[in-house]
GROMACS .gro file of C-alpha atoms in nm:
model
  315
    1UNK     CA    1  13.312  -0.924  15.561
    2UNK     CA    2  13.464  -1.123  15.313
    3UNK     CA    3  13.180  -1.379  15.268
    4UNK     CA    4  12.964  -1.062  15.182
    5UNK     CA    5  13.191  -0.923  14.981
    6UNK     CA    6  13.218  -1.255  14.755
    7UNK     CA    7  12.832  -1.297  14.785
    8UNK     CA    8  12.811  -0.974  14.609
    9UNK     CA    9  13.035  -1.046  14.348
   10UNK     CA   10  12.840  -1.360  14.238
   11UNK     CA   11  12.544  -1.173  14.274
   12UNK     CA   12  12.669  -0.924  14.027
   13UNK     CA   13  12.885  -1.138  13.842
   14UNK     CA   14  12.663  -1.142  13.499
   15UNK     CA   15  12.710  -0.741  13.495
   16UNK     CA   16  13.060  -0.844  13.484
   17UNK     CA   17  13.000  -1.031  13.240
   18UNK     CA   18  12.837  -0.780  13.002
   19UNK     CA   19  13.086  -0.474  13.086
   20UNK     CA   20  13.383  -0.701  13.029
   21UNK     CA   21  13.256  -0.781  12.693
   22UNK     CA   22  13.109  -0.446  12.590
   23UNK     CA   23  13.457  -0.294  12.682
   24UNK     CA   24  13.657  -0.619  12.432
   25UNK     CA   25  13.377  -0.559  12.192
   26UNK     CA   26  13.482  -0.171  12.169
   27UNK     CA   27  13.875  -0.239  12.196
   28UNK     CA   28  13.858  -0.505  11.851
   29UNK     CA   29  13.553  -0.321  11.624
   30UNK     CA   30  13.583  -0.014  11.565
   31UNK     CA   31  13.168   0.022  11.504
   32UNK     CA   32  13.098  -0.159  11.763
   33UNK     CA   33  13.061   0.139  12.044
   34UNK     CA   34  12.845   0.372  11.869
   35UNK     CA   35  12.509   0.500  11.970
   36UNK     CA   36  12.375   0.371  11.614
   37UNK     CA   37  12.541   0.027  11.682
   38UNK     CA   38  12.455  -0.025  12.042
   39UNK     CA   39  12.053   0.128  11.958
   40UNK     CA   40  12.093  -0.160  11.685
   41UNK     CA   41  12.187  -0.433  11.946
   42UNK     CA   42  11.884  -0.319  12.191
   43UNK     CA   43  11.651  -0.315  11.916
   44UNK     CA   44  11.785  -0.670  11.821
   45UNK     CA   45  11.737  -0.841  12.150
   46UNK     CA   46  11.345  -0.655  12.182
   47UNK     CA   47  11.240  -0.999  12.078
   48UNK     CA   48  11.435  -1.234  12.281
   49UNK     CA   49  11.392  -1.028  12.579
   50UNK     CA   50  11.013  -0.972  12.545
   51UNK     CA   51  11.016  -1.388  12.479
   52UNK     CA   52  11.223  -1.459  12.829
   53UNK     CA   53  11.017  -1.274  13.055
   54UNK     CA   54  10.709  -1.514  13.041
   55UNK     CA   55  11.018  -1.815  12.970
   56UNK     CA   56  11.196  -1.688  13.341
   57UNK     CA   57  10.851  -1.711  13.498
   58UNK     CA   58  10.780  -2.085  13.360
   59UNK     CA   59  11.137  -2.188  13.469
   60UNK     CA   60  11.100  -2.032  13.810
   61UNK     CA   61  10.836  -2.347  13.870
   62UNK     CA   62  11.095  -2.604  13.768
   63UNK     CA   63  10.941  -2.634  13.442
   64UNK     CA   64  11.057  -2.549  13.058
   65UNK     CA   65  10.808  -2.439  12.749
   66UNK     CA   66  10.949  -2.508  12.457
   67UNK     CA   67  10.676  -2.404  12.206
   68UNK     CA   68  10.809  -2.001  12.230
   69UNK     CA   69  10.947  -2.063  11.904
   70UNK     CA   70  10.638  -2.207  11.743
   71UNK     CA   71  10.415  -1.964  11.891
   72UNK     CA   72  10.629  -1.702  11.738
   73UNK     CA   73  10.620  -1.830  11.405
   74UNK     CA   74  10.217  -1.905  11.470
   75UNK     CA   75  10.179  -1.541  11.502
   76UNK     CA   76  10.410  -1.456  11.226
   77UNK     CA   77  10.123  -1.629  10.981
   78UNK     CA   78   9.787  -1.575  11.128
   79UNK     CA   79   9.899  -1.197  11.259
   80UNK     CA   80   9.987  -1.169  10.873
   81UNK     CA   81   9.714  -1.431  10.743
   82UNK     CA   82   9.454  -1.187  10.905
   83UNK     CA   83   9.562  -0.854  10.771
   84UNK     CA   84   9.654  -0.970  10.422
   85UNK     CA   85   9.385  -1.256  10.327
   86UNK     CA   86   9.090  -1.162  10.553
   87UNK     CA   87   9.165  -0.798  10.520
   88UNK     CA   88   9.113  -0.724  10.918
   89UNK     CA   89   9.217  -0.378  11.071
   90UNK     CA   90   9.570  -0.444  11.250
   91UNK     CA   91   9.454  -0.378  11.602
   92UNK     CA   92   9.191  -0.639  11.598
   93UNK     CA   93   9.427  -0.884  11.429
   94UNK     CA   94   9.725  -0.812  11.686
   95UNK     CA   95   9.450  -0.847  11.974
   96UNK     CA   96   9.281  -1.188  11.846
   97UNK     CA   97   9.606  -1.326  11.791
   98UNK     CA   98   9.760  -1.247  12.155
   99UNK     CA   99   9.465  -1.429  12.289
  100UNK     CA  100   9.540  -1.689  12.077
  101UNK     CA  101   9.876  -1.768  12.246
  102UNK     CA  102   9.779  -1.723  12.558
  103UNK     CA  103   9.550  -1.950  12.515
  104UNK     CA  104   9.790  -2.244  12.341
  105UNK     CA  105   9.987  -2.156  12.676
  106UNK     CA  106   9.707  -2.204  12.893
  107UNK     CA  107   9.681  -2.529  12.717
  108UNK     CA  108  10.026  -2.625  12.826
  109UNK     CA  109   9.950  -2.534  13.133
  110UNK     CA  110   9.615  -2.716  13.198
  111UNK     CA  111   9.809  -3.042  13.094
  112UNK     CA  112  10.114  -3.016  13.290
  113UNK     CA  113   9.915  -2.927  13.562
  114UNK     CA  114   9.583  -3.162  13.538
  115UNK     CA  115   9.734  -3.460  13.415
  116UNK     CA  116  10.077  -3.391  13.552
  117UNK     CA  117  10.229  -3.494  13.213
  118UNK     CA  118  10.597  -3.370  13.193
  119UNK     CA  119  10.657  -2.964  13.058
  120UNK     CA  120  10.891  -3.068  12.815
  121UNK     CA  121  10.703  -3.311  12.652
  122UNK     CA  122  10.380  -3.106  12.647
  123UNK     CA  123  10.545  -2.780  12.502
  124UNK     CA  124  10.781  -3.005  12.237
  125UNK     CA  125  10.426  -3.161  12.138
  126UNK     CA  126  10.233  -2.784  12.102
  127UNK     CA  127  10.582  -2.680  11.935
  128UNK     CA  128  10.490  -2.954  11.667
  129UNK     CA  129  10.144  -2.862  11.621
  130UNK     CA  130  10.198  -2.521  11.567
  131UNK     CA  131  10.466  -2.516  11.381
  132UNK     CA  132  10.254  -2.745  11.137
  133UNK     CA  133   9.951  -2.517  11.199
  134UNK     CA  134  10.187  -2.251  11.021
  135UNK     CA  135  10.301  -2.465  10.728
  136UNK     CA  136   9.971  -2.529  10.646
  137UNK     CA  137   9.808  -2.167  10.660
  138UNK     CA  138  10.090  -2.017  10.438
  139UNK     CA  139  10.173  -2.360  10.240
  140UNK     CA  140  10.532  -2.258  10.354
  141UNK     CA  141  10.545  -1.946  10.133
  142UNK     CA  142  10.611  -1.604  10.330
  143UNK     CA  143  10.295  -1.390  10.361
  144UNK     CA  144  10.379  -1.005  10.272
  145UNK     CA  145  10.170  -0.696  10.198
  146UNK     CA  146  10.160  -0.590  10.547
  147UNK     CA  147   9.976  -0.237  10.611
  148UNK     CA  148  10.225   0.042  10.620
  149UNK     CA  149  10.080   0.143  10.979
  150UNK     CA  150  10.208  -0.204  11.148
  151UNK     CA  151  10.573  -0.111  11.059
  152UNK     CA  152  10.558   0.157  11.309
  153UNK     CA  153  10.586  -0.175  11.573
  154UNK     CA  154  10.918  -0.318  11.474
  155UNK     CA  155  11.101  -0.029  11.282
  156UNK     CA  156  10.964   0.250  11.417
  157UNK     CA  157  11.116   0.494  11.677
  158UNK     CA  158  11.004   0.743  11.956
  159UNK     CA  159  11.281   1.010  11.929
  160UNK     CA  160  11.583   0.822  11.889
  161UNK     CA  161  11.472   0.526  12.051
  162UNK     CA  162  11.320   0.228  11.840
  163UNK     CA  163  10.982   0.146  11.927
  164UNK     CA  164  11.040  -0.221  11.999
  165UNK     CA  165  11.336  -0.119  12.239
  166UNK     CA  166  11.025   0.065  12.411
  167UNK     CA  167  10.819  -0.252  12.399
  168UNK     CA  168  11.058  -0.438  12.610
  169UNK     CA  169  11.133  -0.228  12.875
  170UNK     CA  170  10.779  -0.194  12.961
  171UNK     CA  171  10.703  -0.580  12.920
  172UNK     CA  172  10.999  -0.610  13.158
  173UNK     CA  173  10.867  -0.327  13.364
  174UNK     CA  174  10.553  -0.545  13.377
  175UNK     CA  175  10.764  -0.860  13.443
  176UNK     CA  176  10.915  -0.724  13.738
  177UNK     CA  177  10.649  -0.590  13.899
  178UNK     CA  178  10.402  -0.929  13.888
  179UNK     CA  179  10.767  -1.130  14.003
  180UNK     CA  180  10.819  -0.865  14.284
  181UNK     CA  181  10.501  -0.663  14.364
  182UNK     CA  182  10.232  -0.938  14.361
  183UNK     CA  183  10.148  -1.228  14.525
  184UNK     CA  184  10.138  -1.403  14.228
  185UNK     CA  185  10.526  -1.343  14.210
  186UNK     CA  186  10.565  -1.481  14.543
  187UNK     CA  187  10.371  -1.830  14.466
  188UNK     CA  188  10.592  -1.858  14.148
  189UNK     CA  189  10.882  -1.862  14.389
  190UNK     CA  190  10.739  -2.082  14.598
  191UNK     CA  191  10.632  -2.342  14.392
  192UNK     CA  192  10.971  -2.359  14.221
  193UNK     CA  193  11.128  -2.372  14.548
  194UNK     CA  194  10.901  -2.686  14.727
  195UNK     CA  195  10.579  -2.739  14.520
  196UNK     CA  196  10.447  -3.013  14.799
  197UNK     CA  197  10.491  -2.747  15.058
  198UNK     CA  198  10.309  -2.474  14.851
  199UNK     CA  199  10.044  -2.657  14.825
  200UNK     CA  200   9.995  -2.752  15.181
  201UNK     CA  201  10.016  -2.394  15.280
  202UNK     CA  202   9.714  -2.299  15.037
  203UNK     CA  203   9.817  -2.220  14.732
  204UNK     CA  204   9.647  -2.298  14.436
  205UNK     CA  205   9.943  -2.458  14.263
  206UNK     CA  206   9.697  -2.610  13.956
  207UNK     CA  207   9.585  -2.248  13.867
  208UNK     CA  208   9.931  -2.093  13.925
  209UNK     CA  209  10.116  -2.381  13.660
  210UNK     CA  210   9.798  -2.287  13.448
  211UNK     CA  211   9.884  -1.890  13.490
  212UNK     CA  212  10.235  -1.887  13.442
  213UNK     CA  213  10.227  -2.089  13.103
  214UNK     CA  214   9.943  -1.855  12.971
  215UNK     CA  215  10.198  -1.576  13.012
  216UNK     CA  216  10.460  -1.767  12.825
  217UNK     CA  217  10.255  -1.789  12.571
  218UNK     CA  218  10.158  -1.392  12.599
  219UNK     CA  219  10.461  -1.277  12.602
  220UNK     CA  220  10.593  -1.499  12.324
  221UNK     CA  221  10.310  -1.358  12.105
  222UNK     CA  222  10.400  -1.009  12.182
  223UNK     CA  223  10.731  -1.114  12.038
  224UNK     CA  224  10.593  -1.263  11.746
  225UNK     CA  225  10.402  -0.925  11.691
  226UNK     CA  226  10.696  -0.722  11.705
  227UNK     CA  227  10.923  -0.973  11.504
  228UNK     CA  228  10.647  -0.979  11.223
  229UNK     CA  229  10.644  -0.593  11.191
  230UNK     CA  230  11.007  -0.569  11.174
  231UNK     CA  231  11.055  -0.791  10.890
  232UNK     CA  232  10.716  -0.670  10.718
  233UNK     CA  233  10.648  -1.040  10.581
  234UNK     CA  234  10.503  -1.343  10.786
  235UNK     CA  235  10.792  -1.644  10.740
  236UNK     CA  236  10.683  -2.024  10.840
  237UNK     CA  237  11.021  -2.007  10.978
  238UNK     CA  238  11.033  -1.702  11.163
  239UNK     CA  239  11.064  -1.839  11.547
  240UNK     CA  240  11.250  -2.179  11.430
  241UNK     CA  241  11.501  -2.293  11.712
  242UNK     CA  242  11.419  -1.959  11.923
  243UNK     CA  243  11.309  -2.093  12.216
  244UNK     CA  244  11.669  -2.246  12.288
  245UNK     CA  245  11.808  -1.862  12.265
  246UNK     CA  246  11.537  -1.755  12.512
  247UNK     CA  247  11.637  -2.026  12.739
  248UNK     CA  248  11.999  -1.977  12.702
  249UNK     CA  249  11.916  -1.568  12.789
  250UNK     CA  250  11.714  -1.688  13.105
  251UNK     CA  251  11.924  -1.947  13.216
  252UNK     CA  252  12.246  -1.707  13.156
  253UNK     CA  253  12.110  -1.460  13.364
  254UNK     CA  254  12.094  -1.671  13.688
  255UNK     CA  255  11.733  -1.841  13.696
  256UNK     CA  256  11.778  -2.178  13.790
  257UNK     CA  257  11.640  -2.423  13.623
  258UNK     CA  258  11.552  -2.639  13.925
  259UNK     CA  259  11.313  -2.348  13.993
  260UNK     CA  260  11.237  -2.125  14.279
  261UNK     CA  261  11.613  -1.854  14.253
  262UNK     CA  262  11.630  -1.578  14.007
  263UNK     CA  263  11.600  -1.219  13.897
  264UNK     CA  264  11.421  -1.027  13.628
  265UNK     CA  265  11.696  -0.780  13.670
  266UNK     CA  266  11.928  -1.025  13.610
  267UNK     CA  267  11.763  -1.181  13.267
  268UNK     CA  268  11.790  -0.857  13.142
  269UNK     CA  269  12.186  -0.869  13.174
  270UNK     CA  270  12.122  -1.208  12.995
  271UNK     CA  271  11.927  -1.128  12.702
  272UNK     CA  272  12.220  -0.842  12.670
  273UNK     CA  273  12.498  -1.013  12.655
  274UNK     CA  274  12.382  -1.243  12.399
  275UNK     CA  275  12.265  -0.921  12.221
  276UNK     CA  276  12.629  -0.787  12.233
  277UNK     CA  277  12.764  -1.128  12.214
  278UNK     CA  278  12.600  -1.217  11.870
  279UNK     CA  279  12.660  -0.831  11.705
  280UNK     CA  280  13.028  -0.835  11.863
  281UNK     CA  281  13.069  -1.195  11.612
  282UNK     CA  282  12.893  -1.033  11.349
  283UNK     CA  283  13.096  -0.751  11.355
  284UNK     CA  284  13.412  -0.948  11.365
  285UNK     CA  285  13.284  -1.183  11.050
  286UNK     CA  286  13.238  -1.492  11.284
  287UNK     CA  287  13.037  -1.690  11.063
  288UNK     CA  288  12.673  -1.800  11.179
  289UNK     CA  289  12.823  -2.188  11.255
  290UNK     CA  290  13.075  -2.056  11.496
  291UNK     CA  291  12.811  -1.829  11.639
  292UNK     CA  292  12.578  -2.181  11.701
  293UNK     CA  293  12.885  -2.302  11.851
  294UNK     CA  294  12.979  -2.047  12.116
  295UNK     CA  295  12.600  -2.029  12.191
  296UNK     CA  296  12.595  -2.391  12.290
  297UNK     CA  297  12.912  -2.370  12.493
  298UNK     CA  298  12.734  -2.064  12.701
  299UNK     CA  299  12.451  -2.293  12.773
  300UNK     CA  300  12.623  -2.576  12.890
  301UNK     CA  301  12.797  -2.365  13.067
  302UNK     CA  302  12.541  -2.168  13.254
  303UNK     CA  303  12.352  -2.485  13.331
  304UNK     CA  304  12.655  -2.672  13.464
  305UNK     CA  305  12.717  -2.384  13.666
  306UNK     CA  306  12.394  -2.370  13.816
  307UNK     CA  307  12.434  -2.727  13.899
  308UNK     CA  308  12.733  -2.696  14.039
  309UNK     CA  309  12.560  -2.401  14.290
  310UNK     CA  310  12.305  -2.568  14.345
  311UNK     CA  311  12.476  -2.911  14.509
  312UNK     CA  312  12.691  -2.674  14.714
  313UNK     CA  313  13.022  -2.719  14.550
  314UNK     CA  314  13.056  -2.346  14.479
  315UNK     CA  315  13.021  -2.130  14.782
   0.00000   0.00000   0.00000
C-alpha cells in the first residue's frame, strides 16, 4: 500500500509542482491570479507547447533535435518572405512552408537513421543552415507588412479564449492520440526503450527515426506560424536558443531522455510551469539574466533527476 501510494506521488509529482507554484505565484503578485493574467500565460506557452510535442516524440527514441529553434525562425522569414515579397495568399504560404519543415525534419531523420550519424550533431548542423538560410533571405532586417487576416492566428480569440491557446490543445490532442491510440505511438516507445530488440521483432525502425523527426519539424513549423502572427513581423531571430526551452519543458515533464518513459499529459504540466514560472519572474521584476539562470538550474535538475531514476537510486 505504501509503495503505491509513493508510486503515485512521483507519478503526479510535476502537478505538484505547478499547483505549488501557481498558489506562491498568487500569494506574492497580486496580478498574477487573474483570468486576464493566467489567459496571458496559456497564450504565452502556445508556442513552446506546440514545439515539445513533436520534441517529446524525438526524445522518446533516445534522440534530441536541436534545429526547433532554427526551423522556427526559418518560418518566421519565408512564412513572411512569401506573403510580403512574392505577394502569395496566406493559406498557400502557411501550407508550403509546413511542408517545408517537415521536410528539413525528414532530413534529420533520413541521416540519423541511414547513416547512423549522431542526432545531435545532425540537428546542431540543420540548426546552422537554417538559421543562415534566414539571415540571408531577410539580410537580417525584420520582414513586416503582414496581411491583417494572419493576425487572427496569434492574437486572435474564439470567445474569450486566444486562438493560439486553441492551437495547442488540439496539436496536443493530436499528440496524444498518435503516442497512445496508434501503433505508431507504440514503436516510438519501443524503440526508445531497446532499439536492437524493436527491430528484431519487425519494426521498421529506419522509417519510424525518419517519421518521428518529420513531426519535429511539423510541429516546430506550426509554432513558427503562430509565433510569426503574433508578433506581425518575421525576425531572423525569432526562434534563437528556443529549442533549449522546449527541451527543458519536455524533459521537466518526465520524458526521459534515455528514451522509451514518458507522458504527453505530463509535458503539458511542463510547458506550464515554465509558462507560470517565467510570468511569475516577470511579474516580480526578476530580470531576464536571473530568469536564464533559474532556467538552467531546472534543467540540470530535471536531467540529473532522471538519471538518478533511471540507475535505480531513487525508488
Amino acid at each position: 500500500m505504501q509503495k503505491q501510494i509513493v508510486k503515485i506521488i512521483k507519478e503526479k509529482a510535476i502537478f505538484l509542482v505547478l499547483i505549488a507554484m501557481v498558489l506562491f505565484f498568487s500569494i506574492v503578485t497580486r496580478t498574477f491570479l487573474t483570468v486576464d493574467n493566467l489567459f496571458n500565460v496559456a497564450r504565452q506557452v502556445s508556442m513552446l507547447g506546440i514545439a515539445s510535442i513533436g520534441m517529446t516524440f524525438v526524445i522518446l527514441l533516445g534522440g534530441i533535435d536541436l534545429s526547433t529553434g532554427s526551423i522556427i525562425t526559418f518560418v518566421n522569414i519565408i512564412t513572411a518572405y512569401m506573403m510580403v515579397n512574392m505577394g502569395m495568399n496566406m493559406w498557400p504560404a502557411i501550407l508550403l512552408t509546413l511542408a517545408m519543415c517537415t521536410l528539413i525534419g525528414l532530413f534529420n531523420g533520413f541521416a540519423v537513421a541511414t547513416f547512423h550519424m549522431p542526432p545531435l550533431i545532425v540537428t546542431f548542423a540543420t540548426q546552422t543552415i537554417f538559421a543562415g538560410v534566414a539571415y540571408m533571405i531577410s539580410g537580417g532586417m525584420p520582414i513586416s507588412g503582414l496581411p491583417e487576416t494572419f493576425a487572427v492566428i496569434g492574437q486572435g480569440y474564439m470567445g474569450v479564449v486566444p486562438v493560439p491557446v486553441i492551437i495547442m490543445i488540439f496539436a496536443f490532442a493530436v499528440g496524444g492520440v498518435i503516442l497512445n491510440k496508434t501503433y505508431f505511438g507504440r514503436y516510438f516507445y519501443a524503440l526508445g526503450g531497446n532499439e536492437e530488440a524493436a527491430e528484431l521483432s519487425g519494426i521498421k525502425v529506419k522509417n519510424i527515426k525518419m517519421l518521428v523527426f518529420a513531426l519535429s519539424g511539423l510541429f516546430g513549423g506550426i509554432a513558427g506560424i503562430v509565433m510569426l502572427s503574433r508578433t506581425n513581423s518575421g525576425q531572423a531571430t525569432a526562434g534563437r536558443g528556443y529549442e533549449f526551452d522546449v527541451i527543458t519543458a519536455v524533459v521537466l515533464g518526465g520524458v526521459s531522455l534515455s528514451g522509451g518513459s514518458g507522458k504527453m499529459l505530463n509535458v503539458v504540466a511542463g510547458v506550464l510551469i515554465l509558462g507560470v514560472l517565467s510570468n511569475g519572474m516577470v511579474l516580480m521584476n526578476v530580470s531576464s539574466y536571473a530568469q536564464m539562470v533559474i532556467k538552467g538550474i531546472i534543467l540540470l535538475l530535471a536531467v540529473g533527476f532522471d538519471c538518478v531514476q533511471k540507475k535505480g537510486l531513487v525508488k
